[in-house]
Amino acid sequence: MTLRRNAEVAAQPLKLDGEELNLSRVLVNGQGTSFKMEGNQLVLDNLPDEFELEIFTTTCPAKNTKLMGLYVSNDSFFTQCEAEGFRRITYFLDRPDVMASYSVTLRANKAQYPVLLSNGNLVEQGNLEDGRHFAKWVDPHKKPSYLFALVAGQLVSREQRITSRAGKEHTLQVYVRPGDLDKTEHAMTSLMHSVAWDEARFGLPLDLERFMIVATSDFNMGAMENKGLNIFNTKYVLANQATATDTDFGNIESVVGHEYFHNWTGNRVTCRDWFQLSLKEGLTVFRDQEFSQDLCGEASARAVKRIEDVRVLRTAQFPEDAGPMAHPVRPDSYIEISNFYTVTIYEKVPRSCA
């Protein structure tokens, strides 16, 4: 990391968040430096105003049963960093208000891990010695650590080239396990509709050379909006007409849209702190509702979709508000932020104000 001290703030130690990491060494401007541990934080003192910090850590993703940070599913590597999972990958200022530029180089055995993905644009790839290969990804947009993503494994993809209204070409990809490719057509169609709709309705174009969706069966959430590399539970990607219901197809369309729309409402414009979680989620739920209604076309179909949305509010959020799990849309405090990914955060604001 390259860091610079804020001249407007009194000098204080640098405290970096970490969890279940094996720390090998810490270098400041290429030289070893003293440090101490305070609980799960790495503390560095007496630092220059500007410096390069190198931190070497090792982890064991195969034993990561929390599925937060870097973990293994079906012999492939995945990440989940929202809300505070990046600290399980390396020591960092793991807060949403810390925006940074990321350059990521992945190296792996090519036969075991032929696909190497991360955020942003693929700028370089090639072969290494001993059957290994590498891929370098650079995200041109600053982002908070919770939007970091990494995927490596045996995956296949459906690919589609599109041209934006501005005339720029982009690549859309949906990655799944071998054998599931025939179940990805609807997810790709939904992604294409999402990209076109956001640019037409709100003037928000895709701002990367490519946009990727990856599906895994082991995932704590329905999906995650990592910048340019969305990771999904297979439930919201895989579908074919032989086994999926209309509800399944509708849910995939809505969730693919929701995560793509986060590209602007949540990613490029993000939270100051986790007390603002409802701002990015509530606004993006409103956007995905409008998207699904617009795709309905006829006025009567839009009305039916709106009735379905309100029914979710009445059957899920109303009982939460009336029970022991009730909480404000913007909580005053929390012990664990993951506990606030609730229907109140997602549904109450857009559906009561739309």
Tab-separated table of C-alpha atoms in Angstrom:
chain	number	residue	atom	x	y	z
A	1	MET	CA	0.000	0.000	0.000
A	2	THR	CA	1.027	3.580	-0.647
A	3	LEU	CA	-0.130	5.831	2.194
A	4	ARG	CA	0.004	9.532	2.974
A	5	ARG	CA	-0.685	11.131	6.342
A	6	ASN	CA	-3.604	13.547	6.561
A	7	ALA	CA	-1.924	16.840	7.422
A	8	GLU	CA	-5.130	18.193	8.977
A	9	VAL	CA	-5.225	15.513	11.671
A	10	ALA	CA	-2.869	15.173	14.619
A	11	ALA	CA	-0.242	12.458	14.191
A	12	GLN	CA	-1.344	9.083	15.535
A	13	PRO	CA	-0.440	5.418	15.027
A	14	LEU	CA	-1.698	3.584	11.952
A	15	LYS	CA	-4.120	0.847	13.012
A	16	LEU	CA	-5.023	-1.821	10.458
A	17	ASP	CA	-7.826	-4.357	10.885
A	18	GLY	CA	-7.087	-8.075	10.600
A	19	GLU	CA	-8.715	-11.351	11.563
A	20	GLU	CA	-7.417	-14.941	11.554
A	21	LEU	CA	-4.257	-13.996	9.627
A	22	ASN	CA	-0.728	-15.366	9.867
A	23	LEU	CA	1.560	-12.332	9.707
A	24	SER	CA	4.994	-13.007	8.200
A	25	ARG	CA	6.619	-9.569	8.006
A	26	VAL	CA	5.980	-5.843	7.648
A	27	LEU	CA	8.132	-3.492	5.550
A	28	VAL	CA	8.052	0.311	5.387
A	29	ASN	CA	9.759	1.676	2.269
A	30	GLY	CA	11.366	-1.724	1.788
A	31	GLN	CA	12.844	-1.893	5.276
A	32	GLY	CA	11.757	-3.948	8.270
A	33	THR	CA	9.898	-2.000	10.950
A	34	SER	CA	8.648	-2.496	14.459
A	35	PHE	CA	4.963	-3.101	15.091
A	36	LYS	CA	2.627	-4.365	17.776
A	37	MET	CA	-0.717	-6.120	17.966
A	38	GLU	CA	-3.714	-4.692	19.811
A	39	GLY	CA	-6.391	-7.356	19.680
A	40	ASN	CA	-7.051	-7.931	15.980
A	41	GLN	CA	-5.340	-4.703	14.914
A	42	LEU	CA	-1.823	-4.280	13.553
A	43	VAL	CA	-0.425	-1.034	15.002
A	44	LEU	CA	2.440	0.913	13.381
A	45	ASP	CA	3.922	4.034	14.956
A	46	ASN	CA	6.581	6.640	14.088
A	47	LEU	CA	5.798	6.507	10.384
A	48	PRO	CA	6.916	9.066	7.775
A	49	ASP	CA	4.334	11.365	6.192
A	50	GLU	CA	4.398	9.360	2.946
A	51	PHE	CA	5.516	5.749	2.602
A	52	GLU	CA	5.045	2.388	0.944
A	53	LEU	CA	3.795	-0.360	3.238
A	54	GLU	CA	4.249	-4.048	2.394
A	55	ILE	CA	2.473	-6.648	4.502
A	56	PHE	CA	3.046	-10.364	3.968
A	57	THR	CA	0.366	-12.674	5.351
A	58	THR	CA	-0.773	-16.247	4.777
A	59	THR	CA	-4.229	-17.705	5.272
A	60	CYS	CA	-5.922	-21.097	4.965
A	61	PRO	CA	-9.014	-20.587	2.790
A	62	ALA	CA	-9.913	-24.300	2.870
A	63	LYS	CA	-10.566	-24.001	6.628
A	64	ASN	CA	-12.564	-20.778	6.310
A	65	THR	CA	-16.026	-22.089	7.185
A	66	LYS	CA	-17.381	-18.566	7.801
A	67	LEU	CA	-17.338	-17.965	4.031
A	68	MET	CA	-16.124	-14.427	4.773
A	69	GLY	CA	-12.869	-13.212	3.289
A	70	LEU	CA	-11.134	-15.739	1.025
A	71	TYR	CA	-12.551	-19.276	1.061
A	72	VAL	CA	-12.765	-22.490	-0.987
A	73	SER	CA	-15.915	-23.953	-2.546
A	74	ASN	CA	-15.785	-27.046	-4.781
A	75	ASP	CA	-11.999	-26.650	-5.156
A	76	SER	CA	-12.342	-23.048	-6.381
A	77	PHE	CA	-11.454	-19.823	-4.541
A	78	PHE	CA	-14.021	-17.100	-3.852
A	79	THR	CA	-14.228	-13.990	-1.695
A	80	GLN	CA	-16.983	-12.269	0.265
A	81	CYS	CA	-15.907	-8.976	1.826
A	82	GLU	CA	-19.148	-7.157	2.713
A	83	ALA	CA	-19.358	-5.973	5.356
A	84	GLU	CA	-16.016	-6.653	7.095
A	85	GLY	CA	-14.491	-9.622	5.287
A	86	PHE	CA	-11.475	-7.953	3.673
A	87	ARG	CA	-9.689	-7.942	7.038
A	88	ARG	CA	-9.649	-11.750	6.779
A	89	ILE	CA	-7.478	-11.439	3.635
A	90	THR	CA	-4.896	-8.916	4.803
A	91	TYR	CA	-4.435	-6.096	7.318
A	92	PHE	CA	-6.186	-2.988	6.059
A	93	LEU	CA	-8.236	0.097	6.919
A	94	ASP	CA	-11.387	-1.975	6.510
A	95	ARG	CA	-13.997	0.800	6.451
A	96	PRO	CA	-16.338	1.951	3.660
A	97	ASP	CA	-15.049	5.553	3.745
A	98	VAL	CA	-11.492	4.495	2.849
A	99	MET	CA	-11.355	4.631	-0.954
A	100	ALA	CA	-8.323	3.121	-2.681
A	101	SER	CA	-7.079	2.019	-6.098
A	102	TYR	CA	-6.397	-1.705	-6.463
A	103	SER	CA	-3.973	-3.606	-8.686
A	104	VAL	CA	-4.210	-7.389	-8.263
A	105	THR	CA	-1.913	-10.083	-9.662
A	106	LEU	CA	-3.035	-13.703	-9.325
A	107	ARG	CA	-0.686	-16.656	-9.816
A	108	ALA	CA	-1.801	-20.279	-9.814
A	109	ASN	CA	-1.425	-23.717	-11.339
A	110	LYS	CA	-3.019	-23.400	-14.770
A	111	ALA	CA	-4.503	-26.894	-14.861
A	112	GLN	CA	-6.171	-26.538	-11.444
A	113	TYR	CA	-7.153	-22.874	-11.729
A	114	PRO	CA	-7.507	-21.916	-15.403
A	115	VAL	CA	-9.756	-18.937	-14.581
A	116	LEU	CA	-8.269	-16.051	-12.544
A	117	LEU	CA	-10.586	-13.096	-11.932
A	118	SER	CA	-10.588	-9.876	-9.916
A	119	ASN	CA	-12.088	-6.380	-10.080
A	120	GLY	CA	-11.629	-4.002	-12.993
A	121	ASN	CA	-9.935	-4.574	-16.330
A	122	LEU	CA	-7.646	-7.414	-17.346
A	123	VAL	CA	-4.398	-5.676	-18.344
A	124	GLU	CA	-1.981	-8.594	-18.602
A	125	GLN	CA	-1.945	-12.397	-18.514
A	126	GLY	CA	0.476	-15.140	-19.465
A	127	ASN	CA	2.259	-18.360	-18.583
A	128	LEU	CA	4.870	-18.901	-15.895
A	129	GLU	CA	7.270	-21.740	-15.157
A	130	ASP	CA	6.202	-25.131	-13.744
A	131	GLY	CA	2.746	-25.109	-15.323
A	132	ARG	CA	1.650	-21.913	-13.602
A	133	HIS	CA	0.087	-18.785	-15.100
A	134	PHE	CA	-0.841	-15.271	-13.995
A	135	ALA	CA	-3.455	-12.590	-14.552
A	136	LYS	CA	-3.159	-8.915	-13.623
A	137	TRP	CA	-6.305	-6.885	-12.989
A	138	VAL	CA	-6.443	-3.119	-12.464
A	139	ASP	CA	-9.570	-1.348	-11.255
A	140	PRO	CA	-9.459	2.238	-12.579
A	141	HIS	CA	-12.034	3.390	-10.013
A	142	LYS	CA	-11.326	3.887	-6.335
A	143	LYS	CA	-13.415	1.680	-4.074
A	144	PRO	CA	-13.788	0.645	-0.420
A	145	SER	CA	-12.356	-2.720	0.639
A	146	TYR	CA	-15.767	-4.373	1.000
A	147	LEU	CA	-16.082	-4.299	-2.824
A	148	PHE	CA	-12.881	-6.270	-3.425
A	149	ALA	CA	-13.346	-9.639	-5.132
A	150	LEU	CA	-11.226	-12.555	-6.277
A	151	VAL	CA	-12.193	-15.805	-8.009
A	152	ALA	CA	-9.934	-18.647	-9.154
A	153	GLY	CA	-10.953	-22.111	-10.287
A	154	GLN	CA	-12.427	-24.512	-12.809
A	155	LEU	CA	-15.147	-22.402	-14.407
A	156	VAL	CA	-16.712	-21.945	-17.826
A	157	SER	CA	-18.406	-18.825	-19.143
A	158	ARG	CA	-21.142	-17.514	-21.396
A	159	GLU	CA	-19.903	-14.360	-23.103
A	160	GLN	CA	-21.664	-11.516	-24.871
A	161	ARG	CA	-20.274	-8.405	-26.558
A	162	ILE	CA	-22.389	-5.249	-26.352
A	163	THR	CA	-22.083	-1.645	-27.540
A	164	SER	CA	-23.191	1.207	-25.282
A	165	ARG	CA	-25.126	4.271	-26.399
A	166	ALA	CA	-21.822	6.140	-26.365
A	167	GLY	CA	-20.418	3.644	-28.885
A	168	LYS	CA	-18.079	1.850	-26.457
A	169	GLU	CA	-17.751	-1.923	-26.618
A	170	HIS	CA	-17.994	-4.052	-23.484
A	171	THR	CA	-17.768	-7.749	-22.672
A	172	LEU	CA	-20.347	-9.388	-20.405
A	173	GLN	CA	-19.505	-12.790	-18.876
A	174	VAL	CA	-21.365	-15.263	-16.668
A	175	TYR	CA	-19.079	-17.874	-15.041
A	176	VAL	CA	-20.398	-21.161	-13.652
A	177	ARG	CA	-19.195	-24.683	-12.947
A	178	PRO	CA	-18.779	-26.973	-15.969
A	179	GLY	CA	-22.135	-28.566	-16.723
A	180	ASP	CA	-24.215	-25.530	-15.720
A	181	LEU	CA	-23.629	-23.388	-18.790
A	182	ASP	CA	-27.004	-24.286	-20.318
A	183	LYS	CA	-28.720	-22.672	-17.312
A	184	THR	CA	-27.176	-19.207	-17.768
A	185	GLU	CA	-29.061	-17.781	-20.765
A	186	HIS	CA	-31.667	-15.964	-18.660
A	187	ALA	CA	-29.022	-14.494	-16.332
A	188	MET	CA	-27.102	-13.146	-19.342
A	189	THR	CA	-30.270	-11.720	-20.886
A	190	SER	CA	-31.114	-10.062	-17.558
A	191	LEU	CA	-27.624	-8.552	-17.362
A	192	MET	CA	-27.881	-7.170	-20.896
A	193	HIS	CA	-31.262	-5.621	-20.079
A	194	SER	CA	-29.847	-4.151	-16.851
A	195	VAL	CA	-26.907	-2.475	-18.591
A	196	ALA	CA	-29.129	-1.021	-21.321
A	197	TRP	CA	-31.847	0.118	-18.871
A	198	ASP	CA	-29.515	1.933	-16.466
A	199	GLU	CA	-27.933	3.875	-19.298
A	200	ALA	CA	-31.277	4.711	-20.917
A	201	ARG	CA	-33.281	5.486	-17.755
A	202	PHE	CA	-30.651	7.182	-15.571
A	203	GLY	CA	-27.797	7.969	-17.954
A	204	LEU	CA	-25.451	5.653	-16.023
A	205	PRO	CA	-23.237	3.673	-18.420
A	206	LEU	CA	-21.096	0.632	-17.721
A	207	ASP	CA	-17.712	2.110	-16.761
A	208	LEU	CA	-15.456	-0.925	-17.245
A	209	GLU	CA	-14.277	-2.911	-20.254
A	210	ARG	CA	-16.072	-5.978	-18.932
A	211	PHE	CA	-18.659	-6.971	-16.362
A	212	MET	CA	-18.600	-10.436	-14.819
A	213	ILE	CA	-21.004	-12.587	-12.823
A	214	VAL	CA	-19.758	-15.712	-11.038
A	215	ALA	CA	-22.059	-18.309	-9.464
A	216	THR	CA	-21.155	-20.511	-6.496
A	217	SER	CA	-23.290	-22.849	-4.406
A	218	ASP	CA	-21.544	-21.833	-1.161
A	219	PHE	CA	-22.378	-18.201	-0.494
A	220	ASN	CA	-23.760	-16.431	2.575
A	221	MET	CA	-25.865	-13.912	0.647
A	222	GLY	CA	-28.046	-13.980	-2.451
A	223	ALA	CA	-25.427	-12.006	-4.366
A	224	MET	CA	-22.748	-9.350	-3.922
A	225	GLU	CA	-22.054	-6.227	-6.008
A	226	ASN	CA	-18.213	-6.305	-6.009
A	227	LYS	CA	-17.014	-3.733	-8.568
A	228	GLY	CA	-17.217	-5.383	-11.979
A	229	LEU	CA	-17.113	-8.927	-10.519
A	230	ASN	CA	-20.456	-9.827	-8.967
A	231	ILE	CA	-20.515	-13.113	-7.044
A	232	PHE	CA	-23.898	-14.853	-6.813
A	233	ASN	CA	-25.474	-17.786	-5.096
A	234	THR	CA	-26.354	-20.251	-7.872
A	235	LYS	CA	-30.031	-19.837	-6.918
A	236	TYR	CA	-30.051	-16.425	-8.591
A	237	VAL	CA	-28.130	-17.392	-11.744
A	238	LEU	CA	-29.049	-20.911	-12.841
A	239	ALA	CA	-32.400	-21.593	-14.482
A	240	ASN	CA	-33.858	-23.433	-17.448
A	241	GLN	CA	-37.403	-23.896	-18.635
A	242	ALA	CA	-37.495	-27.583	-17.692
A	243	THR	CA	-37.143	-26.972	-13.942
A	244	ALA	CA	-37.476	-23.250	-13.133
A	245	THR	CA	-40.744	-21.485	-12.327
A	246	ASP	CA	-41.871	-18.014	-13.415
A	247	THR	CA	-40.948	-16.861	-9.908
A	248	ASP	CA	-37.410	-18.227	-10.362
A	249	PHE	CA	-36.988	-16.341	-13.635
A	250	GLY	CA	-38.383	-13.160	-12.075
A	251	ASN	CA	-36.084	-13.416	-9.063
A	252	ILE	CA	-33.004	-13.895	-11.258
A	253	GLU	CA	-33.931	-10.862	-13.353
A	254	SER	CA	-34.473	-8.741	-10.238
A	255	VAL	CA	-31.304	-9.816	-8.400
A	256	VAL	CA	-29.051	-9.530	-11.470
A	257	GLY	CA	-30.464	-6.039	-11.984
A	258	HIS	CA	-30.083	-5.120	-8.324
A	259	GLU	CA	-26.410	-6.062	-8.149
A	260	TYR	CA	-25.601	-4.391	-11.458
A	261	PHE	CA	-27.383	-1.177	-10.402
A	262	HIS	CA	-25.145	-1.087	-7.326
A	263	ASN	CA	-22.329	-0.265	-9.772
A	264	TRP	CA	-23.382	3.366	-9.314
A	265	THR	CA	-25.650	3.374	-6.243
A	266	GLY	CA	-23.319	1.683	-3.791
A	267	ASN	CA	-19.996	1.368	-5.628
A	268	ARG	CA	-19.054	4.594	-7.424
A	269	VAL	CA	-21.193	6.455	-4.857
A	270	THR	CA	-20.759	4.521	-1.619
A	271	CYS	CA	-21.436	4.705	2.116
A	272	ARG	CA	-19.594	6.972	4.514
A	273	ASP	CA	-20.113	4.358	7.254
A	274	TRP	CA	-22.257	1.284	7.856
A	275	PHE	CA	-24.974	3.364	9.511
A	276	GLN	CA	-25.775	4.439	5.932
A	277	LEU	CA	-26.391	0.881	4.745
A	278	SER	CA	-30.063	1.607	4.045
A	279	LEU	CA	-29.108	4.413	1.633
A	280	LYS	CA	-27.319	2.173	-0.836
A	281	GLU	CA	-29.624	-0.807	-0.375
A	282	GLY	CA	-32.921	1.069	-0.224
A	283	LEU	CA	-32.131	3.184	-3.281
A	284	THR	CA	-30.940	0.168	-5.259
A	285	VAL	CA	-34.040	-1.846	-4.328
A	286	PHE	CA	-36.136	1.054	-5.650
A	287	ARG	CA	-34.097	0.984	-8.867
A	288	ASP	CA	-34.486	-2.760	-9.332
A	289	GLN	CA	-38.248	-2.441	-8.700
A	290	GLU	CA	-38.502	0.208	-11.409
A	291	PHE	CA	-36.409	-1.979	-13.726
A	292	SER	CA	-38.652	-5.013	-13.265
A	293	GLN	CA	-41.787	-2.901	-13.733
A	294	ASP	CA	-40.427	-1.296	-16.913
A	295	LEU	CA	-39.650	-4.732	-18.342
A	296	CYS	CA	-43.275	-5.746	-17.711
A	297	GLY	CA	-44.324	-3.323	-20.423
A	298	GLU	CA	-48.104	-3.053	-20.164
A	299	ALA	CA	-49.670	-0.910	-17.428
A	300	SER	CA	-51.628	-3.833	-16.012
A	301	ALA	CA	-48.486	-5.945	-15.714
A	302	ARG	CA	-46.671	-3.064	-13.992
A	303	ALA	CA	-49.525	-2.828	-11.504
A	304	VAL	CA	-49.336	-6.552	-10.761
A	305	LYS	CA	-45.587	-6.255	-10.149
A	306	ARG	CA	-46.168	-3.315	-7.812
A	307	ILE	CA	-48.761	-5.334	-5.888
A	308	GLU	CA	-46.228	-8.155	-5.521
A	309	ASP	CA	-43.629	-5.709	-4.172
A	310	VAL	CA	-46.046	-4.274	-1.628
A	311	ARG	CA	-47.097	-7.780	-0.601
A	312	VAL	CA	-43.468	-8.495	0.361
A	313	LEU	CA	-43.475	-5.348	2.491
A	314	ARG	CA	-46.688	-6.354	4.262
A	315	THR	CA	-45.808	-10.024	4.818
A	316	ALA	CA	-42.110	-9.651	5.732
A	317	GLN	CA	-41.234	-6.112	6.810
A	318	PHE	CA	-44.415	-5.276	8.735
A	319	PRO	CA	-44.042	-8.334	11.021
A	320	GLU	CA	-40.370	-7.461	11.579
A	321	ASP	CA	-41.354	-3.920	12.577
A	322	ALA	CA	-43.978	-5.304	14.958
A	323	GLY	CA	-41.740	-7.913	16.581
A	324	PRO	CA	-38.576	-8.264	18.665
A	325	MET	CA	-36.355	-7.765	15.571
A	326	ALA	CA	-37.705	-4.233	14.975
A	327	HIS	CA	-35.036	-1.579	14.432
A	328	PRO	CA	-34.725	1.891	12.874
A	329	VAL	CA	-33.905	2.214	9.177
A	330	ARG	CA	-30.739	3.953	10.371
A	331	PRO	CA	-29.656	2.229	13.606
A	332	ASP	CA	-27.997	4.245	16.355
A	333	SER	CA	-25.479	1.503	17.188
A	334	TYR	CA	-24.581	-2.078	16.366
A	335	ILE	CA	-22.423	-4.889	17.698
A	336	GLU	CA	-22.292	-6.807	14.402
A	337	ILE	CA	-23.207	-4.972	11.191
A	338	SER	CA	-24.116	-8.217	9.441
A	339	ASN	CA	-27.177	-8.412	11.695
A	340	PHE	CA	-28.631	-5.358	9.911
A	341	TYR	CA	-29.034	-6.931	6.478
A	342	THR	CA	-32.776	-7.123	7.084
A	343	VAL	CA	-36.014	-6.520	5.190
A	344	THR	CA	-36.294	-3.201	7.043
A	345	ILE	CA	-32.995	-2.000	5.545
A	346	TYR	CA	-33.845	-3.252	2.043
A	347	GLU	CA	-37.595	-2.898	1.726
A	348	LYS	CA	-38.979	-0.262	4.086
A	349	VAL	CA	-37.605	2.908	2.499
A	350	PRO	CA	-38.237	2.224	-1.218
A	351	ARG	CA	-41.633	0.634	-0.802
A	352	SER	CA	-43.025	3.202	1.612
A	353	CYS	CA	-41.727	6.199	-0.326
A	354	ALA	CA	-41.892	5.105	-3.970
